[in-house]
CSV table of C-alpha atoms in Angstrom, one decimal:
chain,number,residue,atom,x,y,z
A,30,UNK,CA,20.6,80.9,-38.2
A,31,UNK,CA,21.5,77.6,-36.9
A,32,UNK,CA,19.8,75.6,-34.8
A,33,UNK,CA,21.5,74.8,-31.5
A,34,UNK,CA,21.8,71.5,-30.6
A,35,UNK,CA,22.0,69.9,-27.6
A,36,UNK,CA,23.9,66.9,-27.7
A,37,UNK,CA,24.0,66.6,-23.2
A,38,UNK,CA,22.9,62.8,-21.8
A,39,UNK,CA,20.0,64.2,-20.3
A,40,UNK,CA,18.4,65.7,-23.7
A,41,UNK,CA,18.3,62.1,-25.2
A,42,UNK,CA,17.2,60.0,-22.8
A,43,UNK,CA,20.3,58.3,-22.6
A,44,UNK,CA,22.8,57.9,-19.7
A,45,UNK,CA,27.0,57.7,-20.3
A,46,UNK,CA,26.4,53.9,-21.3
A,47,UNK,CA,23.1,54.6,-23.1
A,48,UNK,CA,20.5,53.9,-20.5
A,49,UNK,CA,18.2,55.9,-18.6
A,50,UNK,CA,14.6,56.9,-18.0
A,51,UNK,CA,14.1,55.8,-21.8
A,52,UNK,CA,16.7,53.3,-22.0
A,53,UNK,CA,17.5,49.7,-20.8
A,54,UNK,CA,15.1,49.7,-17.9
A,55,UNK,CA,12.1,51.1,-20.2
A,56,UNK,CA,12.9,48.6,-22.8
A,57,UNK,CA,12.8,45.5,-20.3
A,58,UNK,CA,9.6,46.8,-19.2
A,59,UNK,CA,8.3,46.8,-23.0
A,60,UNK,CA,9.3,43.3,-23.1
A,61,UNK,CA,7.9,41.7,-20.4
A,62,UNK,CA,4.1,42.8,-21.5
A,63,UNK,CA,5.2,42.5,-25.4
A,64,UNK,CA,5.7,38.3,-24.1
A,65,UNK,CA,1.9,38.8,-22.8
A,66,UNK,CA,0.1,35.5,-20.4
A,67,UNK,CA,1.4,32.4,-22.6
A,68,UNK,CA,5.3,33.9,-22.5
A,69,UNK,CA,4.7,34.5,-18.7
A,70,UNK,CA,3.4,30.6,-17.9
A,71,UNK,CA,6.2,29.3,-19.8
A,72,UNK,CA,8.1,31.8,-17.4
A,73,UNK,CA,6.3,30.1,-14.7
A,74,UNK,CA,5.8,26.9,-15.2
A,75,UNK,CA,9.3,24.9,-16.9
A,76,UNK,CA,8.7,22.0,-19.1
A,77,UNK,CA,10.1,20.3,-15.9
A,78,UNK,CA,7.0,21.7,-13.8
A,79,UNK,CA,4.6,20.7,-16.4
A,80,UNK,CA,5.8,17.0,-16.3
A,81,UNK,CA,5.9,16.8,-12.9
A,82,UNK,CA,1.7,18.0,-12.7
A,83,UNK,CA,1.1,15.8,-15.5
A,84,UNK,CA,2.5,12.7,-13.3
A,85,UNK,CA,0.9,13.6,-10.2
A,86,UNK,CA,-2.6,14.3,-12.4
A,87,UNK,CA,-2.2,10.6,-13.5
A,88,UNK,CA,-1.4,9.5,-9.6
A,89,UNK,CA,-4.3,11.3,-8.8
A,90,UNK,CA,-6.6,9.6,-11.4
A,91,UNK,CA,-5.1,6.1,-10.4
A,92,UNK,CA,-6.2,6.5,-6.6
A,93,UNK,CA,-9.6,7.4,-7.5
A,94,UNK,CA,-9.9,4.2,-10.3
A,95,UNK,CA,-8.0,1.7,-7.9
A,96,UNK,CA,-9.9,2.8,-4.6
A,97,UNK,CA,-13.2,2.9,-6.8
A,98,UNK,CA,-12.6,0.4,-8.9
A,99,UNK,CA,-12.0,-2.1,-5.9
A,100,UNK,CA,-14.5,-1.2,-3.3
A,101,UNK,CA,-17.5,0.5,-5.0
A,102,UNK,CA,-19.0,-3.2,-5.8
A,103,UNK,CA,-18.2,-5.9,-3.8
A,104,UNK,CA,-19.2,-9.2,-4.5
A,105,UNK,CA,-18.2,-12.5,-2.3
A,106,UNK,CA,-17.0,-15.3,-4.7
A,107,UNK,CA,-15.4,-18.3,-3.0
A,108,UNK,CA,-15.7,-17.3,-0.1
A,109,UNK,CA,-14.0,-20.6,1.8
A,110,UNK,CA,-16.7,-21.9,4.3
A,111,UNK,CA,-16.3,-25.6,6.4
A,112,UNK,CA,-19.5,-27.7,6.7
A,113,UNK,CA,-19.7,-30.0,9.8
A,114,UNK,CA,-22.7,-32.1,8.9
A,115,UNK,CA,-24.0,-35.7,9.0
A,116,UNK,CA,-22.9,-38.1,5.9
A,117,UNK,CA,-26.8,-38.4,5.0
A,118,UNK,CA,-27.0,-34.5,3.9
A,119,UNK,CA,-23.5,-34.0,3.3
A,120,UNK,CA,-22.9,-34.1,0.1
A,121,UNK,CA,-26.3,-32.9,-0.7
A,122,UNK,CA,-25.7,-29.6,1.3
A,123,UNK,CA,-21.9,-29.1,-0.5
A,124,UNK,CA,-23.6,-29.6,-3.9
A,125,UNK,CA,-26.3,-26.9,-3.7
A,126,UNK,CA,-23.5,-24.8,-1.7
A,127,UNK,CA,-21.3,-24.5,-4.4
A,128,UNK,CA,-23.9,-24.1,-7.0
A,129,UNK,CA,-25.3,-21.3,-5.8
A,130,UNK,CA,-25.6,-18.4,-8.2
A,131,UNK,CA,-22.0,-16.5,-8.9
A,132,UNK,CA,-19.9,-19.2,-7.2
A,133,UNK,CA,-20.1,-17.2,-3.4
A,134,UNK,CA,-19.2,-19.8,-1.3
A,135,UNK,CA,-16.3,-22.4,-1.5
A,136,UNK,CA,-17.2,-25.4,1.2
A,137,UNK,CA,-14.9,-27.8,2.6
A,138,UNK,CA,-16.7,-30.7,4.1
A,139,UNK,CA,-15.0,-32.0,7.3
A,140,UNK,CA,-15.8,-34.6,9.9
A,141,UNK,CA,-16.4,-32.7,13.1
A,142,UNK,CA,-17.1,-29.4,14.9
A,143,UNK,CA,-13.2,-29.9,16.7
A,144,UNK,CA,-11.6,-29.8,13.1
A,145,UNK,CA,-14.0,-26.7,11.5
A,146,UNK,CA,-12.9,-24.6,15.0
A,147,UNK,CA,-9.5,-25.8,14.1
A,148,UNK,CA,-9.3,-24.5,10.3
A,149,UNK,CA,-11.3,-21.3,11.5
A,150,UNK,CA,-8.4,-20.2,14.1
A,151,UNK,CA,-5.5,-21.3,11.4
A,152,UNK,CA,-7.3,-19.2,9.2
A,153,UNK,CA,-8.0,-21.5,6.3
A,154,UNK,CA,-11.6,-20.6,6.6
A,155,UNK,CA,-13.8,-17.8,7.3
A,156,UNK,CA,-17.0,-19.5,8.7
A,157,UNK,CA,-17.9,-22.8,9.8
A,158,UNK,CA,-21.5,-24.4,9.4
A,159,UNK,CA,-22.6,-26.8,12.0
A,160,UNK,CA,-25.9,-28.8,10.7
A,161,UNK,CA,-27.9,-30.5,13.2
A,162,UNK,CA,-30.7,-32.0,11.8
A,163,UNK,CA,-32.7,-33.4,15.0
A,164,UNK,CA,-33.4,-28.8,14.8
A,165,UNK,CA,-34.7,-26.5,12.5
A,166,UNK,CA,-31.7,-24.4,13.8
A,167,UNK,CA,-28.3,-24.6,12.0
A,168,UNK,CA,-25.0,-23.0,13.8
A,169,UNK,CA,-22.5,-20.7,11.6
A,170,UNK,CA,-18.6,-20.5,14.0
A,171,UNK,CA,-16.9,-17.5,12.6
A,172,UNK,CA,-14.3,-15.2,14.0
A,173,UNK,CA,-14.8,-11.7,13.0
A,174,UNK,CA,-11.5,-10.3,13.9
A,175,UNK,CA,-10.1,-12.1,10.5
A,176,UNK,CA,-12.2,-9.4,8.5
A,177,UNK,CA,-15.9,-8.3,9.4
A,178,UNK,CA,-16.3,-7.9,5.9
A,179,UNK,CA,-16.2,-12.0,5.0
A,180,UNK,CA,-17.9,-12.4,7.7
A,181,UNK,CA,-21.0,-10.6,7.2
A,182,UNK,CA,-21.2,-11.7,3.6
A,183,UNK,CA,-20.8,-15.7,5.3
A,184,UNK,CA,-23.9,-15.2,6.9
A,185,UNK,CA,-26.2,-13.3,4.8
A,186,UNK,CA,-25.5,-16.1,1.9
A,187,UNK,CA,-25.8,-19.0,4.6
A,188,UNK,CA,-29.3,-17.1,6.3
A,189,UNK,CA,-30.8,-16.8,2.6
A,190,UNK,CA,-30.1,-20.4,2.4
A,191,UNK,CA,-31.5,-21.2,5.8
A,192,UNK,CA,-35.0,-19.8,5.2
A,193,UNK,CA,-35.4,-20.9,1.4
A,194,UNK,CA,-35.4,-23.9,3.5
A,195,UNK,CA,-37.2,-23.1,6.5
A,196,UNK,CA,-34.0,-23.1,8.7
A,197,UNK,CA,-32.5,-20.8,11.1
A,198,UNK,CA,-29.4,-20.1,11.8
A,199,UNK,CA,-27.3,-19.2,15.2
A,200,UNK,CA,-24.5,-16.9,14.8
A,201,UNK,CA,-21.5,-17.6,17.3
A,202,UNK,CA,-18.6,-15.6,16.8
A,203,UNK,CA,-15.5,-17.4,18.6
A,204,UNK,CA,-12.5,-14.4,18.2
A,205,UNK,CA,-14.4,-10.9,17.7
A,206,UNK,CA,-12.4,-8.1,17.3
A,207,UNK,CA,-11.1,-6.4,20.6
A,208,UNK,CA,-13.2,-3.4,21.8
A,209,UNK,CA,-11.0,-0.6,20.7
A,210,UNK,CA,-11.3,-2.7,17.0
A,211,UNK,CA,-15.1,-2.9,16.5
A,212,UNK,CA,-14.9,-2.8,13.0
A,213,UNK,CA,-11.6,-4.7,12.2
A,214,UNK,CA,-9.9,-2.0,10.3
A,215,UNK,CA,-7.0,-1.1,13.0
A,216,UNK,CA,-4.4,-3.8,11.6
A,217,UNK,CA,-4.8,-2.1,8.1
A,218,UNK,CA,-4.3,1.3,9.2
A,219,UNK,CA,-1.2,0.8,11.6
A,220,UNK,CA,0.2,-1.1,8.2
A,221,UNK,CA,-0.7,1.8,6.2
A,222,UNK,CA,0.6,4.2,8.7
A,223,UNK,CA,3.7,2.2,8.2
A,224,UNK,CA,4.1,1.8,4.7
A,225,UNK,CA,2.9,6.0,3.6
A,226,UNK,CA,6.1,6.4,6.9
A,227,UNK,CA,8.8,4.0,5.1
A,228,UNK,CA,8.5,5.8,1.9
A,229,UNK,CA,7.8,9.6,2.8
A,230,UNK,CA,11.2,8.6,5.0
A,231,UNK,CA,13.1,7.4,1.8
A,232,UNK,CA,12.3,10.6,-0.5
A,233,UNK,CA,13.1,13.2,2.8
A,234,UNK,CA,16.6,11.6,2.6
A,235,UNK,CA,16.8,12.0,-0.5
A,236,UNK,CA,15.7,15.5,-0.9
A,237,UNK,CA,17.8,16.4,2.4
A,238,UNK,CA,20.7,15.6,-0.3
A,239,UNK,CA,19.6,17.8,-2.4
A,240,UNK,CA,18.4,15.0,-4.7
A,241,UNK,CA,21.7,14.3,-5.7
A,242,UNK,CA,22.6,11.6,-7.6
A,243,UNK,CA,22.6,8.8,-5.0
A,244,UNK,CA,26.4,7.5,-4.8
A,245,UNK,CA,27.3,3.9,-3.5
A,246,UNK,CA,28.4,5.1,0.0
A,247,UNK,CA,25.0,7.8,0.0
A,248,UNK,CA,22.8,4.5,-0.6
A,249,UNK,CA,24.1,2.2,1.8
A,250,UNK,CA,23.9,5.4,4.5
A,251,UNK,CA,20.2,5.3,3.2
A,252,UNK,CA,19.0,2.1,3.2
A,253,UNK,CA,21.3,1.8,6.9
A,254,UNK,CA,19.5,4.5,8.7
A,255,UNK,CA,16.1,3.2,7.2
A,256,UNK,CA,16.7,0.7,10.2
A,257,UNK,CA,16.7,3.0,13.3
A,258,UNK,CA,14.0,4.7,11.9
A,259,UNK,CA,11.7,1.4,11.1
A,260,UNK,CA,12.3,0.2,14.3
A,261,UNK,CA,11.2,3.9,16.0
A,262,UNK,CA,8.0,3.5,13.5
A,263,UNK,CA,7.3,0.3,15.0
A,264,UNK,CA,7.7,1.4,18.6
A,265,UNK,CA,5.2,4.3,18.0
A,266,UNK,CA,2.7,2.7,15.7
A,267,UNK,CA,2.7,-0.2,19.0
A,268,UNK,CA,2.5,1.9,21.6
A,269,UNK,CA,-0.6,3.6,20.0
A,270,UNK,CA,-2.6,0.6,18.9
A,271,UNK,CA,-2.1,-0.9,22.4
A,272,UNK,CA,-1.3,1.1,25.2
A,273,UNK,CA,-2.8,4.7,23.9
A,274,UNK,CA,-5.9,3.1,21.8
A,275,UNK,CA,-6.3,-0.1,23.2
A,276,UNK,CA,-7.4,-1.2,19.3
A,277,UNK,CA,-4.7,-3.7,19.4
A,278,UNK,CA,-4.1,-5.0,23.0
A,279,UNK,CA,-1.0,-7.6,23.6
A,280,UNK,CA,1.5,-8.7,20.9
A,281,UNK,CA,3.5,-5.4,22.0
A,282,UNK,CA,6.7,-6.8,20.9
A,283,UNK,CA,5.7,-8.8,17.9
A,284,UNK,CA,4.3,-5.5,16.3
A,285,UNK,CA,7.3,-3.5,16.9
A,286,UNK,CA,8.8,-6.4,14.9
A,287,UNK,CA,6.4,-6.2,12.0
A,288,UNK,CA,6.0,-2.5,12.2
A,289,UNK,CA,9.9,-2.4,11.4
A,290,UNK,CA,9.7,-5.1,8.2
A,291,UNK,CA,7.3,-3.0,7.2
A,292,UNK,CA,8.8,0.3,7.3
A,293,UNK,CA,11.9,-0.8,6.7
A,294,UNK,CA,10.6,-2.8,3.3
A,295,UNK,CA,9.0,0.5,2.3
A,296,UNK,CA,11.8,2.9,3.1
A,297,UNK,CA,13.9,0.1,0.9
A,298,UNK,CA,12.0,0.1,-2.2
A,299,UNK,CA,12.0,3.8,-1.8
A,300,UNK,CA,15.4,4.2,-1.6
A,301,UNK,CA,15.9,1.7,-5.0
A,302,UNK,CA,13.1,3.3,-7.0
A,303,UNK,CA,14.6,7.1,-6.7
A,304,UNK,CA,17.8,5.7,-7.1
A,305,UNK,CA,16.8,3.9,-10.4
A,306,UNK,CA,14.6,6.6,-11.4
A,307,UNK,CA,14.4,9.9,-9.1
A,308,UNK,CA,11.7,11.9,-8.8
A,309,UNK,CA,9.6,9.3,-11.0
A,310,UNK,CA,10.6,6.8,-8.6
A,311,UNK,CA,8.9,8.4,-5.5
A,312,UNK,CA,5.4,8.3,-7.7
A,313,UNK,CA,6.2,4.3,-8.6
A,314,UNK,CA,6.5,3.9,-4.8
A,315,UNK,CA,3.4,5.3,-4.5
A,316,UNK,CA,1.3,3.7,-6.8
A,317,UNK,CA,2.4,0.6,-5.9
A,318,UNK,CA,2.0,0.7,-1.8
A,319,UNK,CA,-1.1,3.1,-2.0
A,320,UNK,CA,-2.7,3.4,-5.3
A,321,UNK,CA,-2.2,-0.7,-5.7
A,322,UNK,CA,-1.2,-1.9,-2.8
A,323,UNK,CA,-4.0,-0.4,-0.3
A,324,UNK,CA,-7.2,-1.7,-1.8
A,325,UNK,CA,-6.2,-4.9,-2.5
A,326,UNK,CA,-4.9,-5.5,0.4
A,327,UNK,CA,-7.7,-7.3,2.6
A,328,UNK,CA,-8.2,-4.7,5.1
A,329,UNK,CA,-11.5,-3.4,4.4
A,330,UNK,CA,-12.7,-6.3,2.0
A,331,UNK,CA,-10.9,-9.7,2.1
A,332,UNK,CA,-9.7,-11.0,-0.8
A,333,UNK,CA,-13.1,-13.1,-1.9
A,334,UNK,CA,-15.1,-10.0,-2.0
A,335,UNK,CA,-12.4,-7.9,-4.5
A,336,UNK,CA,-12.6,-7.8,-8.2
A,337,UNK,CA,-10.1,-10.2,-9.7
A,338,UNK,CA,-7.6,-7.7,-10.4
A,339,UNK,CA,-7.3,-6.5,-6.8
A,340,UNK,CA,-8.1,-9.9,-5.0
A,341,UNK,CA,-4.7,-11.5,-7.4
A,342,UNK,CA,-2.4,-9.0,-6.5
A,343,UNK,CA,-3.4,-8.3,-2.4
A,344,UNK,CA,-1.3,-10.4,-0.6
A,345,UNK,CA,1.7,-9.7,-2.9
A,346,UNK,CA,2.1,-6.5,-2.2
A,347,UNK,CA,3.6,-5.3,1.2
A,348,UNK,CA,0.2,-3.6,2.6
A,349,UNK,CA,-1.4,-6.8,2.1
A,350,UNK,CA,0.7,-9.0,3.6
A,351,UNK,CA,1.7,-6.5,6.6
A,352,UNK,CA,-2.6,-6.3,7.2
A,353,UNK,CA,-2.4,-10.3,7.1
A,354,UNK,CA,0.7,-10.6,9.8
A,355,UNK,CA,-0.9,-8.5,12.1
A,356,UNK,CA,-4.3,-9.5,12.2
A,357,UNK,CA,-3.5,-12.6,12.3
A,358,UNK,CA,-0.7,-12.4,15.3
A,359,UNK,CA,-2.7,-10.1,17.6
A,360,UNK,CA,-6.1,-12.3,17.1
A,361,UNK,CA,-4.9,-15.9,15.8
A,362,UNK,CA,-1.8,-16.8,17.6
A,363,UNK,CA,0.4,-15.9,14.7
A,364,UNK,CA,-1.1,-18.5,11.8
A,365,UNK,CA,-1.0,-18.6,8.5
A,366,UNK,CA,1.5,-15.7,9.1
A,367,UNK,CA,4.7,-17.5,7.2
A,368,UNK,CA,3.6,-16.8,3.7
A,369,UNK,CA,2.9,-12.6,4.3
A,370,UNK,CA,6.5,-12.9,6.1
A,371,UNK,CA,8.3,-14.1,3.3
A,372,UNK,CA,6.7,-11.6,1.1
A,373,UNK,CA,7.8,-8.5,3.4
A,374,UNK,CA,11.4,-9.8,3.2
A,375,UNK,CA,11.1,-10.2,0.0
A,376,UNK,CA,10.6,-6.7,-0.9
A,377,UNK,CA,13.3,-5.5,1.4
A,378,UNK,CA,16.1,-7.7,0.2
A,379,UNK,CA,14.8,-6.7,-3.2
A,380,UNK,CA,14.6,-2.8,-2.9
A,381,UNK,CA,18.8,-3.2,-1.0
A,382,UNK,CA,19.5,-5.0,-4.3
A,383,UNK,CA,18.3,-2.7,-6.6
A,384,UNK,CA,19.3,0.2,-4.4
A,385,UNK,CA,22.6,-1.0,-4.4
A,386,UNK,CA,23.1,-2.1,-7.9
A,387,UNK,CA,21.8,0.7,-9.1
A,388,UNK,CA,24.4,2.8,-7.2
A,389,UNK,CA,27.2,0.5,-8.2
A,390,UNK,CA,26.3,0.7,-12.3
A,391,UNK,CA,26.2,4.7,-12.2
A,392,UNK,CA,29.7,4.9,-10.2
A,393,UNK,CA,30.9,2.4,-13.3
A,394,UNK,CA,29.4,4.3,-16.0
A,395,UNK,CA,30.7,7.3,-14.6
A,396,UNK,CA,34.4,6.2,-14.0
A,397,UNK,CA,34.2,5.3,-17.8
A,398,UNK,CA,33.3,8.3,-19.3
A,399,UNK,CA,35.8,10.4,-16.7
A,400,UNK,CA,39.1,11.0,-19.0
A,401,UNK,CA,42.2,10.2,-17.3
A,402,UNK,CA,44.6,13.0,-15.8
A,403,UNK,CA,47.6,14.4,-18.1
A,404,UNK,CA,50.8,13.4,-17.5
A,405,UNK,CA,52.1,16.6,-15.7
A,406,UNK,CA,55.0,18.5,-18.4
A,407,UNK,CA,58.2,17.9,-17.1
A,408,UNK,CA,60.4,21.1,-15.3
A,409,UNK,CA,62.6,22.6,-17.6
């Protein structure tokens, strides 16, 4: 006898389109563990992803060589010192100066104690020696607020000296740092504070526009509203190094100045590196105003205790010269201030130029390769 059949949905598994308990669903599931872990990380993590780890893995390993590289050894070289002393042991005293072992100290001889106050408060020198040899005691003028750092490795050279010679000498420091400053590191963290701000400002713009591709119009709107929000920057980081702290007392006004170069310089080379280059841009901004820019730039060690690398490229670099313009206007009157000034506008005017070229190229390049509208057919 014949065997019955029975050719129903449910005796096969299979629904009216050929899917059920044993169908499509069962088979996905067979899929998914067939791909086992290395399909399910490429699931995961894109080629994209990958690229983007493998960038921030080399930002990471750039902080750690820069910061390490700079500060785990310092050693003063030419460190610029002024010698008041009489014309009898002048030239004697600049000779075995500048001989010394490793080149420390760099002296500049000048004629009285008037003109080595002088160059210490313009900030051409970081110590001055006064030699009075009717006394066994020797004075060293220095002015701590321009960097503790110098100035502590001024006067353990200039003591070592003193008593291979059976001299003492008399420490008076003429401008310390204000009490709310005691180690002279506020004016490179408000400029740090500022730069990290101008940046992170830049890339939340951009990413508010859903990183699109930055248009003309979008990057002047940018680099526009980078203003307002330099000059709010510069406000706050004033208002907390004087008022709120007290690290940084007077020169209210002058800071919120600088603090809005300084953002504003930032948020502009910000803008101009995503624009050139986007997502890979945000990391250049990075390693060159922290990975770079930071160690080198004077506020923990001064330039004549930084490798060579780090001690060239300090005050090019906007966290050097911001550290430089305000140290220098809250405790020196505003000298040797020109220079660092330049250099901040520099890098603004530079990051609108690129910004904006860059901007203005991709709107050509894309009005090129857009074909021109059909004539439309004519009614019949």
């Amino acid at each position: 006898m014949a065997e019955a059949r029975d050719d129903s949905p449910g005796a096969t598994g299979e629904g009216a389109n050929g899917t059920g308990p044993t169908g499509t669903g069962a088979t996905a599931r067979t899929g998914d563990g067939a791909r086992g872990f290395p399909g399910q990380v490429r699931d995961a993590v894109s080629t994209r992803s990958a690229l983007v780890m493998l960038g921030v893995l080399l930002l990471q390993l750039g902080f750690a060589l820069s910061y390490m590289g700079a500060f785990h050894a310092p050693e003063p070289h030419k460190v610029p010192i002024t010698l008041v002393a009489p014309s009898a042991v002048e030239r004697d005293l600049v000779a075995r100066l500048d001989a010394l072992p490793g080149d420390p100290l760099q002296v500049t001889p000048v004629e009285s104690r008037a003109q080595a106050r002088a160059r210490l408060l313009d900030r051409r020198t970081d110590a001055a020696l006064v030699v009075d040899p009717a006394s066994r005691a020797d004075t060293l003028i220095v002015a701590s607020a321009g960097g503790p750092s110098a100035t502590t490795a001024a006067v353990e050279i200039l003591q070592k000296v003193a008593r291979a010679q059976d001299r003492t000498i008399v420490v008076r420091d003429i401008r310390p740092p204000a009490a709310g400053d005691s180690r002279g590191l506020s004016s490179f963290y408000i400029v740090l504070s500022w730069t990290i701000g101008g940046y992170l400002a830049a890339s939340a713009l951009n990413m508010a526009a859903g990183s699109k591709k930055p248009t003309l119009r979008r990057t002047l709107v940018r680099l526009a509203a980078m203003l307002p929000y330099g000059f709010v920057s510069g406000i706050g980081g004033a208002i907390i190094v004087g008022p709120v702290l007290d690290c940084l007392p007077g020169a209210f006004w002058e800071l919120v100045g600088i603090g809005t170069l300084v953002v504003f310089a930032s948020g502009a080379v910000g803008v101009a590196l995503q624009s050139v280059a986007g997502t890979v841009g945000l990391g250049l901004t990075i390693l060159i105003f922290t990975i770079l820019g930071n160690p080198s730039s004077g506020g923990v060690y001064p330039a004549s205790l930084l490798p060579p690398f780090w001690s060239a490229i300090g005050q090019a670099l906007p966290p050097g010269a911001g550290t430089t313009v305000v140290r220098n206007t809250v405790y020196f009157d505003g000298n040797a201030t020109t220079g660092a000034l330049w250099i901040l506008g520099a890098w603004a005017f530079g990051g609108i130029v690129v910004a904006v070229l860059a901007a203005a190229l991709r709107a050509s390049r894309t009005t090129r390769k857009t074909p021109p509208a059909r004539p439309a057919a004519p009614a019949l």
